[in-house]
């Protein structure tokens, strides 16, 4: 396809999950495509290669380190099952970090090869808009290039927020951008925040044997089902993570021995407290990467609250030939698979191949905390708000994974709840699963919800025995009945 | 005018006597023979509905002398101990992986069989106890006796001491399940063990020959190998008969690559004891199924896993005219689990044409009780029942095998999507790529409806369960494509299936 008077048919700004998916799909459908990707180093100086947040400082390293932590738990289980493991058992952060970083680098490489294979031009330059059809890209060395395209997709994602109003936050704290690339163990860590990033990081740090504290201003996992969120943090507390609830940090100072002294206010008592940590990890949210794009040069509007780019259902911004997908777009779930799908569908629409628009409802997700939380659909609160308490039926169960029995593990927080409409056939509005392999359990049920599953249909599904997932198909006790929801025996 | 045919029929079936007698002359509303998954579920549901119920359960000791408590096969010598031992084996793998993730501890890691079996048996005992408690709480009478029919509506129950008691009931449910089959060759009962014995074996089995290619054989072989033992599997013909054969071969292939030896197309003809002991030493002579070749091998243990026989032949069913399949011992029932004798029902493994799975038995038992005593009309839904084989690489499936699908729908009407996948956790652990495999079979003429779901990979059971629910709701390829995956998981691979078998395209992953 000729680009006409522009260099390219499609220019994608941002080589992450959404950007790459869009670029590759468009190239496959015959468009002349270019991708520009640039990683502004973190305040600590961390940088990484092609692939975006998921590959470099998100999903991938997170899940691998989560796995490292889970393996620690398995090493503890093993003797119960007859394995003779010599004590002491220690963890070498450096060895783990190197293995994880090597894998991530192989993915960076893989992405570059894929772009090459599909004849997508890749530039490692930092882009900003000159006008509606043109960007100016600057290399690390300062060299400038101008690129123009018929269509432009912005997929620049987001970066962790720093609480710059807190003295010492920028100088001494790190974020998720840095934690996965640390060559040395972070040691005794204070994680500030209550997001899934905060809890997942605190979870794996604890699992690796590090002294970990989470400081939260208010509730954990805002936006998620709050009963489930409490159970998540309860489990973490039982595993040794310390929680400082209703506290906000006011100051971070460096001590002569290199340790960090954090001062915070306890909002309940009004008192000030201090603590010493080797590392302070800010996980208080992410901000869209839009500030340095010079969006005003192209007339692209952003949300005044979030600074995210405003888009319609077709991913179109305020400028007809400019689009935005992924974390940078307003009102979208900040998830890799949704960005990928949005990118692919967008490419197909641009090439006239399809009219399909992304369906953002009932997107499943999983929080990979020590005890994992998988969910799809509405939280109990959302369901009640939307339909009214009298019209909602919640089925629930506390269960014990078979593998926990011999391992003598505490299953107090292993819990499932299915939120349904009360009216027969009782459409499933939401499913919440807290337990091992939550992502694997939830995926198939998300399909069920996509198919319009009713409670009756799920109950007619025979369970696979013995698994945790079968407990979803065995939910019988409703909250309304007041009966004990604990599953007993085999 | 009139006629007495119907009256005669009623007399034949026992209905007439029942109508003439007052119900209060029966000791019980329901007697369940067999305290396993199906039996207990049925009994407890009936009790909840206010009926007077008795459960008889009796375990005839295995030839090796093994016996167990209340709960049936699943609890004592099936699903539960199997999965726990499988977990023990998986933990062995996890210990290996952990070093790649930075964990450091002494290189020498050994497995102690006795520690494991003691822990597992303790858990099973707690389940036996839990079942007894549960029956007591629901006022179900439990008798540890062997039940046999003596005449219509009456059984005799013989306890361990040989004492006989008689009981009557308005209705009966037979849920006696199955026991492992023996080969019928010299030395089999004297020297070989089965799954009945393995899970409580008081000593490590050592170098083991597993005879059979059932899921029991492969799961046991997989476990023993994972615990560090030298294992050989002797297979007469195909692996996992009845399952999708492509998947079966992949399961076997993985096992072979990970240390399990396979002797294909051989059957044992003699087992001889060379040395007594715990374990001892056994010599096995086997004959090829293809020619005159014979081989010999020496093992500490021979585990027979060649199939299971229904426990229906010695319970007086002939006395009341309940028809059983002469060859298999299975009981044919109608779609409400009723035998040819109207007041006698059956659930679980002994049913002809039904799947031998705990959850199926439980579901059937519960629904049966609700229909008999609760006025329900709901029948057990046997369509698209999911299952998982807990081999070292787990295999989960729901719906049709590829062969069956082709047989029913014809190849040109089907589209099969497939892919390899590399679980993220396997990357750093250095485990094989292009081994885990996902496949769905779609019916082109029914909106590409998913009629077969197959996954080979870790946590296959957890992955498969939800998809089974989705298939119950009419899952199609389009719906799969429209659904967002959870990242990073294995299950998400089903939401991005693109390559069809018919395209012939390569599904080899290049590591990204």
PDB file of N, CA and C in Angstrom, chain B residues 159-195:
ATOM      1  N   UNK B 159     -21.246 -58.801  58.818  1.00  0.00           N
ATOM      2  CA  UNK B 159     -20.124 -57.975  59.268  1.00  0.00           C
ATOM      3  C   UNK B 159     -18.823 -58.779  59.248  1.00  0.00           C
ATOM      4  N   UNK B 160     -17.765 -58.116  59.700  1.00  0.00           N
ATOM      5  CA  UNK B 160     -16.433 -58.717  59.660  1.00  0.00           C
ATOM      6  C   UNK B 160     -16.356 -60.035  60.432  1.00  0.00           C
ATOM      7  N   UNK B 161     -17.195 -60.134  61.475  1.00  0.00           N
ATOM      8  CA  UNK B 161     -17.148 -61.345  62.295  1.00  0.00           C
ATOM      9  C   UNK B 161     -18.027 -62.452  61.724  1.00  0.00           C
ATOM     10  N   UNK B 162     -18.738 -62.134  60.649  1.00  0.00           N
ATOM     11  CA  UNK B 162     -19.597 -63.137  60.037  1.00  0.00           C
ATOM     12  C   UNK B 162     -21.027 -63.102  60.524  1.00  0.00           C
ATOM     13  N   UNK B 163     -21.328 -62.161  61.409  1.00  0.00           N
ATOM     14  CA  UNK B 163     -22.699 -62.061  61.932  1.00  0.00           C
ATOM     15  C   UNK B 163     -23.614 -61.453  60.890  1.00  0.00           C
ATOM     16  N   UNK B 164     -24.785 -62.042  60.764  1.00  0.00           N
ATOM     17  CA  UNK B 164     -25.736 -61.595  59.746  1.00  0.00           C
ATOM     18  C   UNK B 164     -26.904 -60.874  60.371  1.00  0.00           C
ATOM     19  N   UNK B 165     -27.292 -59.782  59.719  1.00  0.00           N
ATOM     20  CA  UNK B 165     -28.518 -59.086  60.128  1.00  0.00           C
ATOM     21  C   UNK B 165     -29.333 -58.833  58.874  1.00  0.00           C
ATOM     22  N   UNK B 166     -30.631 -58.754  59.028  1.00  0.00           N
ATOM     23  CA  UNK B 166     -31.509 -58.558  57.871  1.00  0.00           C
ATOM     24  C   UNK B 166     -32.130 -57.173  57.937  1.00  0.00           C
ATOM     25  N   UNK B 167     -32.264 -56.530  56.779  1.00  0.00           N
ATOM     26  CA  UNK B 167     -32.897 -55.203  56.709  1.00  0.00           C
ATOM     27  C   UNK B 167     -33.800 -55.147  55.496  1.00  0.00           C
ATOM     28  N   UNK B 168     -34.850 -54.327  55.630  1.00  0.00           N
ATOM     29  CA  UNK B 168     -35.733 -54.131  54.471  1.00  0.00           C
ATOM     30  C   UNK B 168     -35.847 -52.654  54.162  1.00  0.00           C
ATOM     31  N   UNK B 169     -36.136 -52.372  52.910  1.00  0.00           N
ATOM     32  CA  UNK B 169     -36.310 -50.963  52.520  1.00  0.00           C
ATOM     33  C   UNK B 169     -37.270 -50.868  51.355  1.00  0.00           C
ATOM     34  N   UNK B 170     -37.878 -49.706  51.260  1.00  0.00           N
ATOM     35  CA  UNK B 170     -38.787 -49.455  50.143  1.00  0.00           C
ATOM     36  C   UNK B 170     -37.990 -49.333  48.849  1.00  0.00           C
ATOM     37  N   UNK B 171     -36.858 -48.650  48.923  1.00  0.00           N
ATOM     38  CA  UNK B 171     -36.028 -48.444  47.733  1.00  0.00           C
ATOM     39  C   UNK B 171     -34.561 -48.752  48.056  1.00  0.00           C
ATOM     40  N   UNK B 172     -33.848 -49.158  47.022  1.00  0.00           N
ATOM     41  CA  UNK B 172     -32.422 -49.465  47.159  1.00  0.00           C
ATOM     42  C   UNK B 172     -31.614 -48.735  46.114  1.00  0.00           C
ATOM     43  N   UNK B 173     -30.407 -48.337  46.531  1.00  0.00           N
ATOM     44  CA  UNK B 173     -29.466 -47.804  45.551  1.00  0.00           C
ATOM     45  C   UNK B 173     -28.193 -48.620  45.654  1.00  0.00           C
ATOM     46  N   UNK B 174     -27.794 -49.171  44.505  1.00  0.00           N
ATOM     47  CA  UNK B 174     -26.551 -49.945  44.473  1.00  0.00           C
ATOM     48  C   UNK B 174     -25.440 -49.003  44.024  1.00  0.00           C
ATOM     49  N   UNK B 175     -24.416 -48.912  44.865  1.00  0.00           N
ATOM     50  CA  UNK B 175     -23.298 -48.009  44.541  1.00  0.00           C
ATOM     51  C   UNK B 175     -22.011 -48.669  45.011  1.00  0.00           C
ATOM     52  N   UNK B 176     -21.838 -49.892  44.578  1.00  0.00           N
ATOM     53  CA  UNK B 176     -20.738 -50.697  45.099  1.00  0.00           C
ATOM     54  C   UNK B 176     -19.412 -50.513  44.379  1.00  0.00           C
ATOM     55  N   UNK B 177     -19.420 -49.783  43.298  1.00  0.00           N
ATOM     56  CA  UNK B 177     -18.176 -49.440  42.627  1.00  0.00           C
ATOM     57  C   UNK B 177     -17.419 -50.632  42.052  1.00  0.00           C
ATOM     58  N   UNK B 178     -16.124 -50.430  41.909  1.00  0.00           N
ATOM     59  CA  UNK B 178     -15.296 -51.439  41.252  1.00  0.00           C
ATOM     60  C   UNK B 178     -14.024 -51.700  42.050  1.00  0.00           C
ATOM     61  N   UNK B 179     -13.341 -52.809  41.660  1.00  0.00           N
ATOM     62  CA  UNK B 179     -12.026 -53.132  42.242  1.00  0.00           C
ATOM     63  C   UNK B 179     -11.077 -53.507  41.123  1.00  0.00           C
ATOM     64  N   UNK B 180      -9.784 -53.360  41.371  1.00  0.00           N
ATOM     65  CA  UNK B 180      -8.832 -53.649  40.290  1.00  0.00           C
ATOM     66  C   UNK B 180      -8.902 -55.106  39.826  1.00  0.00           C
ATOM     67  N   UNK B 181      -8.699 -55.228  38.524  1.00  0.00           N
ATOM     68  CA  UNK B 181      -8.724 -56.552  37.903  1.00  0.00           C
ATOM     69  C   UNK B 181      -7.341 -57.178  37.958  1.00  0.00           C
ATOM     70  N   UNK B 182      -7.303 -58.518  38.032  1.00  0.00           N
ATOM     71  CA  UNK B 182      -6.025 -59.219  37.966  1.00  0.00           C
ATOM     72  C   UNK B 182      -5.870 -59.866  36.598  1.00  0.00           C
ATOM     73  N   UNK B 183      -4.649 -60.265  36.292  1.00  0.00           N
ATOM     74  CA  UNK B 183      -4.349 -60.781  34.953  1.00  0.00           C
ATOM     75  C   UNK B 183      -4.837 -62.200  34.732  1.00  0.00           C
ATOM     76  N   UNK B 184      -4.927 -62.951  35.825  1.00  0.00           N
ATOM     77  CA  UNK B 184      -5.285 -64.367  35.666  1.00  0.00           C
ATOM     78  C   UNK B 184      -4.097 -65.187  35.223  1.00  0.00           C
ATOM     79  N   UNK B 185      -2.898 -64.748  35.626  1.00  0.00           N
ATOM     80  CA  UNK B 185      -1.686 -65.538  35.312  1.00  0.00           C
ATOM     81  C   UNK B 185      -1.041 -66.002  36.600  1.00  0.00           C
ATOM     82  N   UNK B 186      -0.097 -66.889  36.448  1.00  0.00           N
ATOM     83  CA  UNK B 186       0.589 -67.449  37.603  1.00  0.00           C
ATOM     84  C   UNK B 186       1.303 -66.349  38.386  1.00  0.00           C
ATOM     85  N   UNK B 187       1.027 -66.292  39.663  1.00  0.00           N
ATOM     86  CA  UNK B 187       1.723 -65.355  40.535  1.00  0.00           C
ATOM     87  C   UNK B 187       1.077 -63.980  40.672  1.00  0.00           C
ATOM     88  N   UNK B 188      -0.044 -63.753  39.938  1.00  0.00           N
ATOM     89  CA  UNK B 188      -0.526 -62.372  39.966  1.00  0.00           C
ATOM     90  C   UNK B 188      -1.105 -61.991  41.321  1.00  0.00           C
ATOM     91  N   UNK B 189      -2.008 -62.815  41.848  1.00  0.00           N
ATOM     92  CA  UNK B 189      -2.610 -62.439  43.122  1.00  0.00           C
ATOM     93  C   UNK B 189      -1.621 -62.543  44.293  1.00  0.00           C
ATOM     94  N   UNK B 190      -0.692 -63.482  44.188  1.00  0.00           N
ATOM     95  CA  UNK B 190       0.223 -63.677  45.318  1.00  0.00           C
ATOM     96  C   UNK B 190       1.252 -62.572  45.426  1.00  0.00           C
ATOM     97  N   UNK B 191       1.768 -62.130  44.273  1.00  0.00           N
ATOM     98  CA  UNK B 191       2.932 -61.249  44.325  1.00  0.00           C
ATOM     99  C   UNK B 191       2.715 -59.829  43.834  1.00  0.00           C
ATOM    100  N   UNK B 192       1.668 -59.625  43.027  1.00  0.00           N
ATOM    101  CA  UNK B 192       1.476 -58.285  42.467  1.00  0.00           C
ATOM    102  C   UNK B 192       0.614 -57.426  43.386  1.00  0.00           C
ATOM    103  N   UNK B 193       0.819 -56.131  43.272  1.00  0.00           N
ATOM    104  CA  UNK B 193      -0.058 -55.210  43.994  1.00  0.00           C
ATOM    105  C   UNK B 193      -0.896 -54.454  42.970  1.00  0.00           C
ATOM    106  N   UNK B 194      -1.891 -53.703  43.484  1.00  0.00           N
ATOM    107  CA  UNK B 194      -2.685 -52.834  42.611  1.00  0.00           C
ATOM    108  C   UNK B 194      -2.803 -51.475  43.286  1.00  0.00           C
ATOM    109  N   UNK B 195      -3.589 -50.588  42.667  1.00  0.00           N
ATOM    110  CA  UNK B 195      -3.827 -49.271  43.253  1.00  0.00           C
ATOM    111  C   UNK B 195      -4.478 -49.412  44.627  1.00  0.00           C
TER     112      UNK B 195
END
